[in-house]
CSV table of N, CA and C in Angstrom, one decimal:
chain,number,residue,atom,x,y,z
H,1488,UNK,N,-108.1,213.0,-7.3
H,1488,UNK,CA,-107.6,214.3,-7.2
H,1488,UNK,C,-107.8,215.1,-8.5
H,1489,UNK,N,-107.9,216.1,-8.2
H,1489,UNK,CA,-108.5,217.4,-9.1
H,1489,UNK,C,-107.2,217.7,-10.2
H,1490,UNK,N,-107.1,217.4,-11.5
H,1490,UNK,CA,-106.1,217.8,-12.4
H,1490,UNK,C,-106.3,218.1,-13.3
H,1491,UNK,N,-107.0,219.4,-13.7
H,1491,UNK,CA,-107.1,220.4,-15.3
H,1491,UNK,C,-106.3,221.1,-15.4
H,1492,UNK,N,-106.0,221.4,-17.2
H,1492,UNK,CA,-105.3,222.1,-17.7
H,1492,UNK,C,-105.9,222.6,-18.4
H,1493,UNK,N,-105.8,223.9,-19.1
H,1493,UNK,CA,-106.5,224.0,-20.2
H,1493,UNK,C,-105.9,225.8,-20.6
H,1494,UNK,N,-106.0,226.3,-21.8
H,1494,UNK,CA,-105.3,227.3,-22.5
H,1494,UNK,C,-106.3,228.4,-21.8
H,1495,UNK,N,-106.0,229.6,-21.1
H,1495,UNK,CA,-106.1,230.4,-20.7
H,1495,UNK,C,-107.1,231.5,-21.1
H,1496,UNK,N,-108.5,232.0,-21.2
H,1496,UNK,CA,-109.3,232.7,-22.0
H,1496,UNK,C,-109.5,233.8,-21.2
H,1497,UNK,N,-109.7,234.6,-21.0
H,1497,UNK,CA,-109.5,236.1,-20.5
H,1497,UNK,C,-111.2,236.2,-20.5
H,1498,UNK,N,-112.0,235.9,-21.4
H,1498,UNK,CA,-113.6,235.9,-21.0
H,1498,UNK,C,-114.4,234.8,-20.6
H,1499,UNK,N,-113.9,234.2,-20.7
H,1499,UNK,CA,-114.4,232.5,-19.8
H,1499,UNK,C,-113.8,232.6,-18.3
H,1500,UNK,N,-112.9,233.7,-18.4
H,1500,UNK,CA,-112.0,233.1,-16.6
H,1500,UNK,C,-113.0,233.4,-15.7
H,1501,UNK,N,-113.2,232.7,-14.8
H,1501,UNK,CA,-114.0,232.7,-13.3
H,1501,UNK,C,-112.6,232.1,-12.3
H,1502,UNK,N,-112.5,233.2,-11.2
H,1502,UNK,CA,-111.3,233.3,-10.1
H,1502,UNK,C,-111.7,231.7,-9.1
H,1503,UNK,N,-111.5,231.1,-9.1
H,1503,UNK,CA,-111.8,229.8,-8.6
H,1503,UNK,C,-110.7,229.5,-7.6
H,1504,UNK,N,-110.5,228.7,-6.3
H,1504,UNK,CA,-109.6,228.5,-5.1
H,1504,UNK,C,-109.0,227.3,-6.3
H,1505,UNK,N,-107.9,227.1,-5.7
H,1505,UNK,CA,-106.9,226.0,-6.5
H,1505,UNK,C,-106.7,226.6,-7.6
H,1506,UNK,N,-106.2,227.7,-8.1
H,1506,UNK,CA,-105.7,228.3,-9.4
H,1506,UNK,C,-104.3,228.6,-9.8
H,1507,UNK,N,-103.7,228.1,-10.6
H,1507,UNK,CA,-102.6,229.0,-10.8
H,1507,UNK,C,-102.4,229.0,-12.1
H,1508,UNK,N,-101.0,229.2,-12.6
H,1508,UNK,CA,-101.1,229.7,-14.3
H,1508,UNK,C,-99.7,229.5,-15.1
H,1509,UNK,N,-99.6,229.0,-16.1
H,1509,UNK,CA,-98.2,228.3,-16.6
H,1509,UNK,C,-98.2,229.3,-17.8
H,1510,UNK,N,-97.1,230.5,-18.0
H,1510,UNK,CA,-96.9,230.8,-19.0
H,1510,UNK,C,-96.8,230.0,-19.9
H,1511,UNK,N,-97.0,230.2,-21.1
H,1511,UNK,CA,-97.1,228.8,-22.3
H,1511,UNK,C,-96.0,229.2,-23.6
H,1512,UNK,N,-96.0,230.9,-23.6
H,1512,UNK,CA,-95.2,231.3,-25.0
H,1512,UNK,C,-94.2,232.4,-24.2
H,1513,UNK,N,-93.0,232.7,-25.4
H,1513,UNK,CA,-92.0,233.5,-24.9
H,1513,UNK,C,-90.6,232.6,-24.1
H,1514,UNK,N,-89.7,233.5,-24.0
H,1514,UNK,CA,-88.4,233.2,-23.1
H,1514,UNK,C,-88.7,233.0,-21.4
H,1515,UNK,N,-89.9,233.0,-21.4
H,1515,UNK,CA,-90.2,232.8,-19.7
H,1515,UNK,C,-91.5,230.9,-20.0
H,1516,UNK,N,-91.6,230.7,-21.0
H,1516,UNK,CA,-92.5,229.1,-21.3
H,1516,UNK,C,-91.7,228.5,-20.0
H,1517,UNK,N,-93.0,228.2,-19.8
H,1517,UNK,CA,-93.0,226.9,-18.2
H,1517,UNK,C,-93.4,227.6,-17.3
H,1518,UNK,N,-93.1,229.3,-16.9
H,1518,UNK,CA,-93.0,229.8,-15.6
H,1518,UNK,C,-94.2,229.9,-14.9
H,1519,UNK,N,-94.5,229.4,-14.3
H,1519,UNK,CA,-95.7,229.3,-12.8
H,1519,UNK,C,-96.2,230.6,-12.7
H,1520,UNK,N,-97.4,230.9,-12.4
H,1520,UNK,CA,-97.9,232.7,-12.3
H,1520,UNK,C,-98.8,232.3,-11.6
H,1521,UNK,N,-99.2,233.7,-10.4
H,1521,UNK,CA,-100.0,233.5,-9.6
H,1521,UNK,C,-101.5,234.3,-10.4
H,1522,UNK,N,-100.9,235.4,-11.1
H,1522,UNK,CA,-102.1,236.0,-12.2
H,1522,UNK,C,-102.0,235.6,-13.3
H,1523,UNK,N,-102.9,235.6,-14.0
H,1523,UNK,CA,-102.8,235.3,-15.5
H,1523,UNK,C,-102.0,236.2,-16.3
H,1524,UNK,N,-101.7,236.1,-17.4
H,1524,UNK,CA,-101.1,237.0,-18.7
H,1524,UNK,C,-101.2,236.6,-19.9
H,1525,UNK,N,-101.3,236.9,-20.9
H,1525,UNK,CA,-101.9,236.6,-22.1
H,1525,UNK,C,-100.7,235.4,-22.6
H,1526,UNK,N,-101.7,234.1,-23.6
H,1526,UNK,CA,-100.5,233.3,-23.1
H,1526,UNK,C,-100.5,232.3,-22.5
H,1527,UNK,N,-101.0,231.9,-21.5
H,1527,UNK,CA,-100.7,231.2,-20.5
H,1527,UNK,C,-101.8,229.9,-20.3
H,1528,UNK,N,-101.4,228.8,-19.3
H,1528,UNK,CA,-102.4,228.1,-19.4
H,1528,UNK,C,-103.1,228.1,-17.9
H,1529,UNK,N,-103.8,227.7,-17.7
H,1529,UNK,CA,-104.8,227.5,-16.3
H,1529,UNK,C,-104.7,226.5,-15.9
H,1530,UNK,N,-104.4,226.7,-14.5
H,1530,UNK,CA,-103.8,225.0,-13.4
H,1530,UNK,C,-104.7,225.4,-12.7
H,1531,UNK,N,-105.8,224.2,-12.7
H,1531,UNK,CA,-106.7,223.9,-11.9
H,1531,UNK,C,-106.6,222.5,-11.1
H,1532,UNK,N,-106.4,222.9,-9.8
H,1532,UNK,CA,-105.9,221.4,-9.0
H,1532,UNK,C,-105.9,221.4,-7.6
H,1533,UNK,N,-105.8,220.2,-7.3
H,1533,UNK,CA,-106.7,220.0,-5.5
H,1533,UNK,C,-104.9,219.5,-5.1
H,1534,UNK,N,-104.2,219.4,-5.7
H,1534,UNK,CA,-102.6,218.4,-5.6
H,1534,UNK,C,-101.9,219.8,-4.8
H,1535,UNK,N,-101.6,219.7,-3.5
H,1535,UNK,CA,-101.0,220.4,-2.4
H,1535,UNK,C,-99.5,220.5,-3.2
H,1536,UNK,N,-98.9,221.6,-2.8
H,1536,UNK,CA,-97.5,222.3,-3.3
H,1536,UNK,C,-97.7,221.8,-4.8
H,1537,UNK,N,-98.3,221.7,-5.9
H,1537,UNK,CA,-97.9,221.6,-7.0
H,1537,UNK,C,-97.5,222.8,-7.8
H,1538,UNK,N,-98.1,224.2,-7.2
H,1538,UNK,CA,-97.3,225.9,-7.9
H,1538,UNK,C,-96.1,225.3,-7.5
H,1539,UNK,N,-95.5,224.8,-6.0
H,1539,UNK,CA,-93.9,224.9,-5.9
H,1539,UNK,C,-93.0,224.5,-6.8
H,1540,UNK,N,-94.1,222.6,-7.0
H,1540,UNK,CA,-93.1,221.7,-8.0
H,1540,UNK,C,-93.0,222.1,-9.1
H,1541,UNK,N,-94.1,222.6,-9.9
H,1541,UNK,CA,-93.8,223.6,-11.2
H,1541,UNK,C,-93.0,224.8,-11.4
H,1542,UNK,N,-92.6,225.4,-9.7
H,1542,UNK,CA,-91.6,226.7,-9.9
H,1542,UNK,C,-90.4,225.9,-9.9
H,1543,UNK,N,-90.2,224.4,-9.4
H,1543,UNK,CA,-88.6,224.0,-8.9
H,1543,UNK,C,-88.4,223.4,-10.7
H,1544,UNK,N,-89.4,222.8,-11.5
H,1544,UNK,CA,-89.4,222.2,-12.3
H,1544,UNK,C,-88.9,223.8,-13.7
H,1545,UNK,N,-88.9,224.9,-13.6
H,1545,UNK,CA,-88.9,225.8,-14.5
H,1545,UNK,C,-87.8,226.2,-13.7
H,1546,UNK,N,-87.5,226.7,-12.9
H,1546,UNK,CA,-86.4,227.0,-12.7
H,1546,UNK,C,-84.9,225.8,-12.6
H,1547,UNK,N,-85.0,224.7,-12.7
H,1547,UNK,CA,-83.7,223.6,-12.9
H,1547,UNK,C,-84.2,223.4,-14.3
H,1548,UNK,N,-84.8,224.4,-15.3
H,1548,UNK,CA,-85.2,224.1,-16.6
H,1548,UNK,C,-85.6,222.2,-17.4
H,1549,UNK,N,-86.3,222.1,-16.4
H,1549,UNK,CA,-86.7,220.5,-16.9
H,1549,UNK,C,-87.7,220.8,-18.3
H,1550,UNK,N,-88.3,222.0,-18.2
H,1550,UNK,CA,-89.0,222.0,-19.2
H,1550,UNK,C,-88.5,222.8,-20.9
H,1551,UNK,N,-87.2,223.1,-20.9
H,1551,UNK,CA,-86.5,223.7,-22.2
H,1551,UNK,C,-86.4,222.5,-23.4
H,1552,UNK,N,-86.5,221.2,-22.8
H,1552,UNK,CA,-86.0,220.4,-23.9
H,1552,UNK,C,-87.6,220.0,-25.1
H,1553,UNK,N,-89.0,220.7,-24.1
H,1553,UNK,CA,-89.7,220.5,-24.4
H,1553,UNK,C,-90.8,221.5,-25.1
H,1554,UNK,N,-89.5,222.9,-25.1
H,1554,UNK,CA,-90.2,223.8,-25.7
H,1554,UNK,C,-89.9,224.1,-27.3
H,1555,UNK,N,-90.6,224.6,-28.1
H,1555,UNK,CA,-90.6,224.1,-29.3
H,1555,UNK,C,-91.1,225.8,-30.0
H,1556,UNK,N,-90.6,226.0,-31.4
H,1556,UNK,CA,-90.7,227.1,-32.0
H,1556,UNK,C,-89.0,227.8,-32.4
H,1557,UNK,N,-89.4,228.6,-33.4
H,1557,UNK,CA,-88.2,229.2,-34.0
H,1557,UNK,C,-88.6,230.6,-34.0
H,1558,UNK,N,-89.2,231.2,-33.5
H,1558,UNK,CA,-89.4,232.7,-33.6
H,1558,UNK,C,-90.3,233.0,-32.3
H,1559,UNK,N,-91.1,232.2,-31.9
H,1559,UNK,CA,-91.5,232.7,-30.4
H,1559,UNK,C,-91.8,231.2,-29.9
H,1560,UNK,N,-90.9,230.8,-29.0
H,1560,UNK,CA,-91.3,229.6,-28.2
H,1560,UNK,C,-92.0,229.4,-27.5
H,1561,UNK,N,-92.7,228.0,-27.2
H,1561,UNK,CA,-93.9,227.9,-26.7
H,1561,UNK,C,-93.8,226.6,-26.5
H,1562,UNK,N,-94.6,226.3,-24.9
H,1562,UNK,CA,-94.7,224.8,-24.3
H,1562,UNK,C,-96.2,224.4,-24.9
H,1563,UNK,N,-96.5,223.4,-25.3
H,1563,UNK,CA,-97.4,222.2,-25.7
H,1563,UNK,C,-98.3,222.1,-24.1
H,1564,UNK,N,-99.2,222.2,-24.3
H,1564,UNK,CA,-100.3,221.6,-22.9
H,1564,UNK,C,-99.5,220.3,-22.3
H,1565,UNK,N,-99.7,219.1,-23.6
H,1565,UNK,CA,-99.6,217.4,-23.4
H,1565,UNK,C,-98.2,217.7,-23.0
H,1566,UNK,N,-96.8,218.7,-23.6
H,1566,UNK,CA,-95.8,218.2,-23.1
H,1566,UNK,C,-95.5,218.9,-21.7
H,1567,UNK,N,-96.3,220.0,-21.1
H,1567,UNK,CA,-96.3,220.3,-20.3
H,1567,UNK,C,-96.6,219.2,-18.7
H,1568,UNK,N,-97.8,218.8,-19.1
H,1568,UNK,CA,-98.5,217.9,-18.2
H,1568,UNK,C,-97.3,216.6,-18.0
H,1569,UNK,N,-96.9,215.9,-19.5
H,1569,UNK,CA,-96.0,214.6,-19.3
H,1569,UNK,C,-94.8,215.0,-18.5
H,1570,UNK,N,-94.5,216.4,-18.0
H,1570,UNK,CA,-93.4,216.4,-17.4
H,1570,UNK,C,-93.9,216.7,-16.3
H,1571,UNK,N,-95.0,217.6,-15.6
H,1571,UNK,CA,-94.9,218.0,-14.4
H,1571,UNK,C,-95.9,217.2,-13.6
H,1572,UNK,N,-96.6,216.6,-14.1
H,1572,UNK,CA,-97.4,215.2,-13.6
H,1572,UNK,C,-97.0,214.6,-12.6
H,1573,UNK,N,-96.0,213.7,-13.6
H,1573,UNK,CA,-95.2,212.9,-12.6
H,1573,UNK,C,-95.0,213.4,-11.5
H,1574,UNK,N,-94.1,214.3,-11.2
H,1574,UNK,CA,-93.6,214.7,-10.0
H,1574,UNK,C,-94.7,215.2,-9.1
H,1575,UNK,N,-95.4,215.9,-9.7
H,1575,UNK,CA,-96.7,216.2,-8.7
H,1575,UNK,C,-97.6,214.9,-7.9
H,1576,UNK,N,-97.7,214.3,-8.8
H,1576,UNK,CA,-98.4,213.4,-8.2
H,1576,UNK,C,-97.5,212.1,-7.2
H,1577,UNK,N,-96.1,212.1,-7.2
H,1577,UNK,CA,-95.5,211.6,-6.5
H,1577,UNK,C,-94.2,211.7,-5.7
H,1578,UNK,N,-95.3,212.8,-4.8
H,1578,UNK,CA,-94.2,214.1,-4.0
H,1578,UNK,C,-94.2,213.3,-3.0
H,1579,UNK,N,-92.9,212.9,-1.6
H,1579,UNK,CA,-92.9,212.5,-0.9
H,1579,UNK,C,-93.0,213.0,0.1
H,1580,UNK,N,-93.3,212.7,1.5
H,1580,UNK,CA,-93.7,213.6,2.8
H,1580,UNK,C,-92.1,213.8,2.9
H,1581,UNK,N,-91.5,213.4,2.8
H,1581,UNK,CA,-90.2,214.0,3.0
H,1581,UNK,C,-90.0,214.9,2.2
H,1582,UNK,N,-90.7,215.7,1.5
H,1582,UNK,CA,-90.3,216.6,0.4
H,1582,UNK,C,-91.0,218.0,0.9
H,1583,UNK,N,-92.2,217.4,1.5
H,1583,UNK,CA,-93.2,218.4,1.9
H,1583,UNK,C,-92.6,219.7,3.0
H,1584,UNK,N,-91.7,219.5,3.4
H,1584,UNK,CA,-91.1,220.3,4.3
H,1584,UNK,C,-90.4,221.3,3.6
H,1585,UNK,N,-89.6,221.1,2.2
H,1585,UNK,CA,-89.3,221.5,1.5
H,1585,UNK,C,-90.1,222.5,0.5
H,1586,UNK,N,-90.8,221.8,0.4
H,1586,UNK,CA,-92.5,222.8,-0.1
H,1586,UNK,C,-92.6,224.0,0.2
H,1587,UNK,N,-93.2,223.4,1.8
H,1587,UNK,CA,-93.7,224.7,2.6
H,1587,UNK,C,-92.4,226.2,2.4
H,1588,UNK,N,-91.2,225.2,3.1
H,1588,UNK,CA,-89.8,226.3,2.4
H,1588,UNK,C,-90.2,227.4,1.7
H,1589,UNK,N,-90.2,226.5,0.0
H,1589,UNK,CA,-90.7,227.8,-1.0
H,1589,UNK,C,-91.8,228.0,-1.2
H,1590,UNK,N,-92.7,228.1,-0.4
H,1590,UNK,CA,-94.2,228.4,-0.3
H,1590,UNK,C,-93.8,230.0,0.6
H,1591,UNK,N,-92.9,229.4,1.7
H,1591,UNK,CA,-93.2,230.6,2.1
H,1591,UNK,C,-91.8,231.7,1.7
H,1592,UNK,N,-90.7,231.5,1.0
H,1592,UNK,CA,-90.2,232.1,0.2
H,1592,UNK,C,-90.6,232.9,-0.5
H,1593,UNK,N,-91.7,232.3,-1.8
H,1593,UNK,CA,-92.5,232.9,-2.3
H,1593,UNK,C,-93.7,233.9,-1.8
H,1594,UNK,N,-94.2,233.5,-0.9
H,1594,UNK,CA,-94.7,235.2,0.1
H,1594,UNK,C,-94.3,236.1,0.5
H,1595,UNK,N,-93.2,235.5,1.1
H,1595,UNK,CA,-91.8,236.4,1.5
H,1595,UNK,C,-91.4,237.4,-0.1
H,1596,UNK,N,-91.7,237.1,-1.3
H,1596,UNK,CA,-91.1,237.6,-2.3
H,1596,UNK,C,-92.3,238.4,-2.4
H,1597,UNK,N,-93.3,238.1,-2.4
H,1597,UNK,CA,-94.5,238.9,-2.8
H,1597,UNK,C,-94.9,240.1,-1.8
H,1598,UNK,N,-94.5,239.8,-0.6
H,1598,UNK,CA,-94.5,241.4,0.4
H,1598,UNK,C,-93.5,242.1,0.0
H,1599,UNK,N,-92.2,241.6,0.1
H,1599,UNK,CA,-91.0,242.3,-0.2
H,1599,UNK,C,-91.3,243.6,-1.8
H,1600,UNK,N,-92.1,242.6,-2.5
H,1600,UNK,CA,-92.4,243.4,-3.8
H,1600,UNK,C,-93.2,244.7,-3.5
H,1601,UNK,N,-94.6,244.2,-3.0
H,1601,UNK,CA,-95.7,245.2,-2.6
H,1601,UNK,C,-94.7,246.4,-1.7
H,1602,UNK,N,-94.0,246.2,-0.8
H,1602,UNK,CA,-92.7,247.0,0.0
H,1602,UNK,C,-92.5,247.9,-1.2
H,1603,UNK,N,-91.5,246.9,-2.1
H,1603,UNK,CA,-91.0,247.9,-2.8
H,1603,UNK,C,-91.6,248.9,-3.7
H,1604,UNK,N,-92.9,248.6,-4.1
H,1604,UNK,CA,-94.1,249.1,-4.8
H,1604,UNK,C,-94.0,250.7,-4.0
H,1605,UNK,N,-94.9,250.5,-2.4
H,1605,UNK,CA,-95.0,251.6,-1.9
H,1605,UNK,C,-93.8,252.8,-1.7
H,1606,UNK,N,-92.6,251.9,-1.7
H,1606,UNK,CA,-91.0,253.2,-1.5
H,1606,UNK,C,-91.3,253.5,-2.7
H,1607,UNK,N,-91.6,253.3,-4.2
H,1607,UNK,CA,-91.5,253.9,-5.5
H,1607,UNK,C,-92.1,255.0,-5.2
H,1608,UNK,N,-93.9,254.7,-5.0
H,1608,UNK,CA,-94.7,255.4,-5.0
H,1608,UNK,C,-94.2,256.6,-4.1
H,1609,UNK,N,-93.8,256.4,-2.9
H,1609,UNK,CA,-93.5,257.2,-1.8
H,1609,UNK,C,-92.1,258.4,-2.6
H,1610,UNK,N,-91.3,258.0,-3.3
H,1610,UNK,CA,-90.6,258.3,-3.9
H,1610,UNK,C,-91.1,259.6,-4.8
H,1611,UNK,N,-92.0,258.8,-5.8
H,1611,UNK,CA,-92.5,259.6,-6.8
H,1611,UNK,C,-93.3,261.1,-5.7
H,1612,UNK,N,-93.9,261.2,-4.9
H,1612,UNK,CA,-94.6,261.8,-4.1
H,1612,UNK,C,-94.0,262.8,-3.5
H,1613,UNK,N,-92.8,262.4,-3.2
H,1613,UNK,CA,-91.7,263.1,-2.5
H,1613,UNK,C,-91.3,264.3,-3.9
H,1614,UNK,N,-90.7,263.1,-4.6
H,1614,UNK,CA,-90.4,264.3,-5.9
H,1614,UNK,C,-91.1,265.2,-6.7
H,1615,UNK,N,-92.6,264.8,-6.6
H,1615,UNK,CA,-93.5,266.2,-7.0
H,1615,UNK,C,-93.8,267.2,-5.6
H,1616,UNK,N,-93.7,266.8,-4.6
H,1616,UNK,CA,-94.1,268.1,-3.7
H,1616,UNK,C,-92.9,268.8,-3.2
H,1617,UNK,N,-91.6,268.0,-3.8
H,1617,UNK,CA,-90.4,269.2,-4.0
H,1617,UNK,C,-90.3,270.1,-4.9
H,1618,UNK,N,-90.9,269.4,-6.1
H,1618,UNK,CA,-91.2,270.0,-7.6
H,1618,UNK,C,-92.4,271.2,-7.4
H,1619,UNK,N,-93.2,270.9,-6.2
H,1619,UNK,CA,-94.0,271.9,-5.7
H,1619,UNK,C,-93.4,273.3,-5.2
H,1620,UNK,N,-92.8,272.9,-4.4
H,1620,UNK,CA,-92.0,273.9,-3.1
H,1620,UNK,C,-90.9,274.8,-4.0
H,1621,UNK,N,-90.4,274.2,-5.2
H,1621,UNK,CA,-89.4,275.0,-6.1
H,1621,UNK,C,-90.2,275.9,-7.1
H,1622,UNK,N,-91.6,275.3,-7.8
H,1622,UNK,CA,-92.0,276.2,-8.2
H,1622,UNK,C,-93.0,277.6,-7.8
H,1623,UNK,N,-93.4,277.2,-6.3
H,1623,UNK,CA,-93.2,278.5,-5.9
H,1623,UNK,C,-92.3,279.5,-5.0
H,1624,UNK,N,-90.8,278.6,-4.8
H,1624,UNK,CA,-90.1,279.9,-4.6
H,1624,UNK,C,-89.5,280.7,-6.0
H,1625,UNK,N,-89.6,279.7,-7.4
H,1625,UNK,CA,-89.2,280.4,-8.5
H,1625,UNK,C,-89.9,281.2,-9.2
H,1626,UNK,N,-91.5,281.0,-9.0
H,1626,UNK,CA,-92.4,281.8,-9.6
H,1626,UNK,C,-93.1,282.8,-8.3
């Protein structure tokens, strides 16, 4: 099975299937990303639900005891891997049902967002072509 890691290069990146992305520095170290951000490392892997086990594994904070720094924190590659390894690689079919769960949670969160994106937009739209309609009954 397919398992790289590697520190995140913004000119080397090629969009490859199996991608995801571990913030590496800051008050968010460990968190799972579907895009990159400066920062971060590159999960390259064939290991089915392993974005989930890395969201369950940063969110019950398994990875705080392993972050390290006094002025901006930051997770280690090797200490990243010796923690989320393990569990990736010995997820049980009984777990897998659980997966899918926050697999599709997580989609569920990602339309809900795009949603909320477009009422902004729709919003801002609204408030300039009233900002329209006022400035010509005032001028």
């Amino acid at each position: 099975m397919l398992w790289r890691v590697s520190t995140f290069d913004p000119l080397r990146h090629e969009h490859k299937e199996n991608i995801f992305y571990i913030q590496s520095k800051g008050e968010n170290a460990g968190r799972p990303l579907r895009e990159p951000k400066r920062n971060c490392f590159i999960i390259e892997t064939d290991y089915e639900h392993a974005f989930e086990i890395c969201t369950v594994l940063w969110i019950s904070k398994k990875y705080e005891p392993l972050i390290c720094g006094s002025v901006i924190p930051f997770l280690r590659i090797r200490d990243f891997e010796s923690m989320a390894l393990p569990y990736i690689k010995n997820l049980s079919f009984s777990l897998t049902q659980d997966m899918k769960a926050l697999a599709s949670i997580d989609e569920l969160l990602s339309h809900t967002q795009k949603k909320l994106q477009l009422v902004r937009e729709l919003k801002i739209s609204t408030a300039l072509h009233v900002l329209n309609k006022f400035d010509r009954i005032i001028y």
